[in-house]
Coordinates of C-alpha atoms and ligand atoms in Angstrom, one line a residue:
X1 CA 106.0 -1.1 75.3
X2 CA 105.8 2.6 75.9
X3 CA 103.8 3.5 79.0
X4 CA 101.3 6.4 78.8
X5 CA 101.5 8.3 82.1
X6 CA 99.0 10.8 83.4
X7 CA 99.6 14.0 85.3
X8 CA 99.1 13.0 88.9
X9 CA 102.0 13.5 91.4
X10 CA 102.5 9.8 91.4
X11 CA 102.8 9.7 87.6
X12 CA 105.3 12.6 87.6
X13 CA 107.4 10.9 90.3
X14 CA 107.4 7.7 88.4
X15 CA 108.5 9.5 85.2
X16 CA 111.3 11.2 87.2
X17 CA 112.3 7.8 88.5
X18 CA 112.6 6.5 85.0
X19 CA 114.7 9.4 84.0
X20 CA 116.9 8.9 87.0
X21 CA 117.4 5.3 85.9
X22 CA 118.6 6.4 82.5
X23 CA 115.4 5.8 80.7
X24 CA 113.7 8.1 78.2
X25 CA 110.4 9.9 78.9
X26 CA 108.6 12.1 76.5
X27 CA 106.7 15.0 78.0
X28 CA 104.8 18.1 77.0
X29 CA 106.1 21.6 76.9
X30 CA 104.3 24.7 75.7
X31 CA 106.1 24.4 72.3
X32 CA 106.1 20.7 71.3
X33 CA 106.6 17.4 73.1
X34 CA 110.2 16.8 74.1
X35 CA 112.0 13.5 74.3
X36 CA 113.6 13.8 77.8
X37 CA 116.7 12.2 79.3
X38 CA 118.7 13.0 82.4
X39 CA 121.1 15.6 80.9
X40 CA 123.9 14.6 83.3
X41 CA 123.8 10.9 82.1
X42 CA 125.8 10.5 78.9
X43 CA 124.4 7.0 78.2
X44 CA 120.8 8.3 78.5
X45 CA 121.6 11.2 76.2
X46 CA 123.1 8.7 73.7
X47 CA 119.8 6.7 73.9
X48 CA 118.0 9.9 72.8
X49 CA 119.9 10.0 69.6
X50 CA 119.4 6.3 69.0
X51 CA 115.6 6.5 69.7
X52 CA 115.3 9.4 67.2
X53 CA 117.4 7.7 64.6
X54 CA 119.4 10.8 64.3
X55 CA 122.2 10.3 61.7
X56 CA 124.3 12.9 63.5
X57 CA 124.8 14.3 67.0
X58 CA 123.0 17.7 67.0
X59 CA 123.4 19.6 70.2
X60 CA 120.3 19.2 72.5
X61 CA 118.4 21.8 74.5
X62 CA 118.7 21.4 78.3
X63 CA 115.6 22.2 80.2
X64 CA 115.7 23.8 83.7
X65 CA 113.3 24.5 86.5
X66 CA 114.4 28.1 86.8
X67 CA 116.8 30.7 85.4
X68 CA 118.9 30.3 88.6
X69 CA 119.3 26.6 87.9
X70 CA 120.2 27.3 84.2
X71 CA 122.7 30.0 85.1
X72 CA 124.5 27.6 87.4
X73 CA 125.5 25.6 84.4
X74 CA 126.1 28.4 81.8
X75 CA 127.6 31.8 82.0
X76 CA 124.8 34.4 81.8
X77 CA 125.9 37.6 80.1
X78 CA 123.8 40.6 81.4
X79 CA 121.8 40.4 78.2
X80 CA 120.9 36.8 78.9
X81 CA 119.7 37.7 82.3
X82 CA 117.5 40.4 80.8
X83 CA 116.0 38.0 78.2
X84 CA 115.4 35.4 80.9
X85 CA 113.5 38.0 82.9
X86 CA 111.4 38.8 79.9
X87 CA 110.8 35.4 78.3
X88 CA 111.3 32.7 80.9
X89 CA 109.5 30.5 81.6
X90 CA 108.7 30.4 77.9
X91 CA 109.7 29.4 74.3
X92 CA 113.1 31.0 74.2
X93 CA 116.3 29.0 74.1
X94 CA 119.6 30.7 74.8
X95 CA 123.0 29.4 73.7
X96 CA 125.6 30.3 76.3
X97 CA 129.1 29.2 77.3
X98 CA 129.2 26.2 79.6
X99 CA 130.6 26.8 83.1
X100 CA 133.6 24.7 84.1
X101 CA 131.7 22.7 86.7
X102 CA 128.7 22.0 84.5
X103 CA 127.5 18.5 85.1
X104 CA 125.6 18.2 81.7
X105 CA 127.1 15.3 79.6
X106 CA 129.3 16.6 76.8
X107 CA 127.2 14.6 74.3
X108 CA 124.2 16.7 75.1
X109 CA 126.0 19.7 73.7
X110 CA 127.6 17.7 70.9
X111 CA 131.0 18.4 72.5
X112 CA 130.6 22.2 72.0
X113 CA 131.8 24.7 74.6
X114 CA 128.3 26.2 74.6
X115 CA 125.0 24.8 75.8
X116 CA 121.5 25.6 74.8
X117 CA 119.3 26.2 77.8
X118 CA 115.6 27.0 78.4
X119 CA 113.0 27.1 81.1
X120 CA 109.7 25.8 79.7
X121 CA 106.4 27.2 80.7
X122 CA 104.4 24.0 80.7
X123 CA 103.4 22.7 84.2
X124 CA 104.1 19.1 83.3
X125 CA 107.6 19.9 82.1
X126 CA 108.3 22.1 85.2
X127 CA 107.0 19.4 87.6
X128 CA 109.1 16.7 85.9
X129 CA 112.3 18.7 86.0
X130 CA 111.7 19.6 89.6
X131 CA 111.0 16.0 90.6
X132 CA 114.2 14.9 88.9
X133 CA 116.2 17.7 90.4
X134 CA 118.5 17.8 87.4
X135 CA 118.4 19.4 84.0
X136 CA 116.5 17.4 81.3
X137 CA 118.0 17.2 77.8
X138 CA 115.2 17.0 75.3
X139 CA 115.0 17.4 71.5
X140 CA 111.5 17.3 69.9
X141 CA 110.0 13.8 70.5
X142 CA 109.9 12.8 66.8
X143 CA 111.9 10.4 64.7
X144 CA 114.7 12.3 62.9
X145 CA 113.4 14.2 59.9
X146 CA 109.8 14.0 60.9
X147 CA 107.5 16.8 62.1
X148 CA 107.6 17.8 65.8
X149 CA 104.8 16.2 67.9
X150 CA 102.2 18.2 69.7
X151 CA 100.2 15.4 71.1
X152 CA 100.6 12.0 72.8
X153 CA 99.3 10.3 69.7
X154 CA 102.0 12.0 67.6
X155 CA 104.7 10.8 70.0
X156 CA 103.5 7.3 70.1
X157 CA 103.2 7.1 66.3
X158 CA 106.9 8.0 66.0
X159 CA 108.5 6.6 69.1
X160 CA 106.1 4.1 70.5
X161 CA 108.0 1.0 71.6
X162 CA 111.3 2.9 71.6
X163 CA 111.0 4.9 74.8
X164 CA 109.9 4.0 78.3
X165 CA 107.0 6.4 78.7
X166 CA 105.2 9.5 77.5
X167 CA 103.4 11.8 79.9
X168 CA 100.0 12.8 78.6
X169 CA 100.4 16.5 79.1
X170 CA 97.5 17.7 76.9
X171 CA 98.0 20.1 74.0
X172 CA 101.0 22.3 73.3
X173 CA 99.9 25.9 73.6
X174 CA 102.5 27.3 71.2
X175 CA 102.9 24.4 68.9
X176 CA 106.2 25.4 67.2
X177 CA 109.6 24.9 68.7
X178 CA 111.3 27.5 70.8
X179 CA 113.3 30.4 69.3
X180 CA 117.0 29.7 69.6
X181 CA 119.3 32.7 70.1
X182 CA 123.1 32.4 70.4
X183 CA 124.4 34.8 73.1
X184 CA 127.8 33.3 73.4
X185 CA 129.5 35.9 71.0
X186 CA 129.6 39.7 71.1
X187 CA 126.4 40.0 69.1
X188 CA 123.2 38.0 69.6
X189 CA 122.5 35.7 66.6
X190 CA 119.1 34.3 65.9
X191 CA 119.7 30.6 65.1
X192 CA 116.1 29.4 64.8
X193 CA 112.9 31.4 64.6
X194 CA 110.3 30.0 66.9
X195 CA 107.7 30.6 69.7
X196 CA 109.1 34.0 70.7
X197 CA 108.7 36.2 67.6
X198 CA 111.7 38.0 66.1
X199 CA 109.8 41.3 66.8
X200 CA 109.4 40.5 70.5
X201 CA 113.0 39.6 70.7
X202 CA 114.1 42.8 68.9
X203 CA 111.9 44.8 71.2
X204 CA 113.5 43.2 74.3
X205 CA 117.0 43.9 72.9
X206 CA 116.0 47.6 72.3
X207 CA 114.7 47.8 75.8
X208 CA 118.0 46.4 77.0
X209 CA 119.9 49.2 75.2
X210 CA 121.1 46.9 72.4
X211 CA 119.5 48.9 69.6
X212 CA 122.4 48.1 67.2
X213 CA 121.9 44.4 67.8
X214 CA 118.2 44.4 67.5
X215 CA 117.7 43.8 63.8
X216 CA 117.5 40.1 63.2
X217 CA 115.2 40.0 60.2
X218 CA 117.1 40.3 57.0
X219 CA 120.5 39.6 58.4
X220 CA 122.1 36.4 57.5
X221 CA 121.1 34.8 60.8
X222 CA 118.0 33.3 59.4
X223 CA 117.8 30.8 56.7
X224 CA 114.3 29.5 56.4
X225 CA 113.0 27.5 59.2
X226 CA 116.0 25.2 59.3
X227 CA 117.8 28.0 61.2
X228 CA 121.3 27.4 62.5
X229 CA 123.1 29.1 59.7
X230 CA 125.1 32.1 60.7
X231 CA 127.5 32.1 57.8
X232 CA 129.2 29.5 55.7
X233 CA 130.4 26.6 57.8
X234 CA 128.1 27.4 60.8
X235 CA 125.8 24.6 59.8
X236 CA 128.7 22.4 60.6
X237 CA 129.0 23.8 64.2
X238 CA 130.6 21.0 66.1
X239 CA 133.6 20.2 68.2
X240 CA 136.8 20.4 66.3
X241 CA 139.9 18.7 67.6
X242 CA 143.2 20.5 67.5
X243 CA 145.1 17.6 66.1
X244 CA 144.7 15.7 62.8
X245 CA 142.3 12.9 63.2
X246 CA 142.6 9.7 61.1
X247 CA 139.4 7.7 60.9
X248 CA 139.0 3.9 60.3
X249 CA 142.5 3.4 61.4
X250 CA 143.7 -0.2 61.3
X251 CA 147.1 0.4 62.7
X252 CA 148.4 3.1 65.0
X253 CA 151.7 5.1 64.7
X254 CA 154.0 5.6 67.6
X255 CA 153.3 9.4 67.6
X256 CA 149.5 9.1 67.6
X257 CA 146.9 8.7 70.3
X258 CA 144.2 6.1 69.8
X259 CA 140.5 6.3 70.0
X260 CA 139.6 2.7 70.5
X261 CA 136.4 0.8 69.9
X262 CA 136.8 -2.7 71.3
X263 CA 140.2 -4.3 71.8
X264 CA 142.7 -1.5 71.2
X265 CA 145.2 -1.7 68.3
X266 CA 148.6 -2.9 69.4
X267 CA 151.3 -0.3 69.9
X268 CA 149.2 2.7 71.0
X269 CA 150.6 4.7 73.9
X270 CA 147.7 6.9 74.9
X271 CA 144.3 5.2 74.5
X272 CA 140.8 6.4 75.1
X273 CA 138.3 3.5 75.1
X274 CA 134.9 4.4 73.5
X275 CA 133.4 1.0 74.5
X276 CA 135.4 -2.1 75.4
X277 CA 132.2 -4.1 74.9
X278 CA 131.7 -2.5 71.4
X279 CA 128.4 -1.0 72.6
X280 CA 127.4 1.8 70.2
X281 CA 125.3 3.8 72.8
X282 CA 128.2 3.7 75.2
X283 CA 130.5 4.9 72.4
X284 CA 128.2 7.7 71.6
X285 CA 128.1 8.7 75.3
X286 CA 131.9 8.8 75.6
X287 CA 132.8 10.1 72.1
X288 CA 133.2 13.9 72.8
X289 CA 134.8 13.2 76.2
X290 CA 137.3 11.0 74.4
X291 CA 138.1 13.5 71.7
X292 CA 138.6 16.3 74.2
X293 CA 140.7 14.1 76.4
X294 CA 142.9 12.7 73.6
X295 CA 143.4 16.3 72.3
X296 CA 144.7 17.3 75.7
X297 CA 146.9 14.3 76.2
X298 CA 148.2 14.3 72.7
X299 CA 149.2 18.0 73.0
X300 CA 150.7 17.5 76.5
X301 CA 152.8 14.5 75.3
X302 CA 153.8 16.0 72.0
X303 CA 151.9 13.5 69.9
X304 CA 151.0 14.5 66.4
X305 CA 147.6 13.1 65.8
X306 CA 144.7 10.9 66.8
X307 CA 143.9 7.6 65.1
X308 CA 140.3 6.4 65.5
X309 CA 139.4 2.8 65.1
X310 CA 136.5 1.8 62.8
X311 CA 133.0 2.0 64.3
X312 CA 130.2 0.0 62.7
X313 CA 127.9 2.1 60.6
X314 CA 124.5 1.1 62.1
X315 CA 122.4 2.4 65.0
X316 CA 124.3 5.2 66.7
X317 CA 127.3 4.2 64.7
X318 CA 126.0 6.4 61.9
X319 CA 126.0 9.5 64.1
X320 CA 129.4 8.5 65.5
X321 CA 130.9 8.1 62.1
X322 CA 129.4 11.4 60.9
X323 CA 131.0 13.3 63.8
X324 CA 134.3 11.5 63.4
X325 CA 134.3 12.3 59.7
X326 CA 133.6 16.0 60.3
X327 CA 136.2 16.2 63.1
X328 CA 138.7 14.6 60.7
X329 CA 137.9 17.1 57.9
X330 CA 137.9 20.1 60.3
X331 CA 141.3 19.3 61.7
X332 CA 143.0 19.1 58.4
Ligands
TXA1 O1 110.7 24.0 71.6 C1 111.8 23.4 71.6 O2 112.9 23.9 71.5 C2 111.7 21.8 71.8 C3 111.2 21.6 73.2 C4 111.2 20.1 73.5 O3 111.9 22.3 74.1 N1 113.0 21.3 71.5 C5 113.6 21.2 70.3 O4 114.8 20.6 70.3 O5 113.1 21.7 69.3 P1 115.6 20.2 69.0 O6 116.8 19.3 69.4 O7 114.7 19.6 68.0 O8 116.2 21.5 68.5 C6 117.3 22.1 69.2 C7 117.9 23.2 68.3 C8 118.7 22.6 67.2 O9 118.4 23.3 66.0 C9 120.1 22.7 67.6 O10 121.0 22.7 66.6 C10 120.1 24.0 68.4 O11 118.9 23.9 69.1 N2 121.2 24.0 69.4 C11 121.2 23.3 70.6 N3 122.4 23.5 71.2 C12 123.1 24.3 70.5 C13 124.4 25.0 70.6 N4 125.2 24.7 71.7 N5 124.8 25.8 69.7 C14 124.0 26.1 68.6 N6 122.8 25.5 68.4 C15 122.3 24.7 69.3
MG2 MG1 113.5 18.9 66.3

């Protein structure tokens, strides 16, 4: 059963308690309803992907109470600070490099070195994040491939019974998702058009003295409303291991590290256990941590590759296999 909560302080505190306990709570933002999880809890983030039925791990947006809180987790280039002044709280998401001490689970950022951050303008979202005292990772609160929800009824139609609660936050003022701009490289790149218009963004860039970077429209940064294409291959943006990765391994060579799921294959020296209990949500939560760690270990020990044991192809197993397959292809 999915509980429908109201907007009283008691309800908000209850919702924050659920998030703290690793449960999922949908809540309103000024753009669309988000499916929230404690961003620092990898298992809770894995549960988001499972509830959405996402066949792959797309990076999620982390929602913060303030720009200060966001910039404690990501590195704010001067331009990012300017845009935050202009558009936050509001429907702008900025992709920025993670800081070393960032407590956000790697799975929330799909293992990338960048993190998408935003400060929403909706009072319910703000109160919820403040009550939790941690960033809230939240994709739109719809089943994968469906339209983003802008009411409690939409959320319940898609996710009723799959999440702990939804906060009745009223209507979504903007009604389309946030604009996503990548500021992690030398030039800002518009990844997804959204609630902040390209014109408004361009004007802000010009005001910041970045005239030469202020023409988004017509460059190859926009590809329909799917966004996230900044050139061939960008759609595949994901963590790439440095070493060759062999998937569905049924034996392990002496010069390979092992990514285990369940009882490890015999003979492996360096092992990262995704889930000893063969729990797919746990495996999703630990996947990117495991790949990063194995990469480091394997390089330090002079190993030549990583062997990944088979992971069942149901539930989150689909997303896990999708990522493993891409990582295997990318590393070749
Ligand atoms: O308005 C919104 O943005 C809503 C509300 C809930 O905040 N959220 C939302 O989340 O639309 P989602 O997961 O449906 O879309 C997030 C977008 C995806 O296109 C994702 O690929 C991109 O942001 N994104 C997230 N992190 C990224 C990163 N590190 N690098 C590149 N793109 C990223
Ligand atoms: Mg979405």
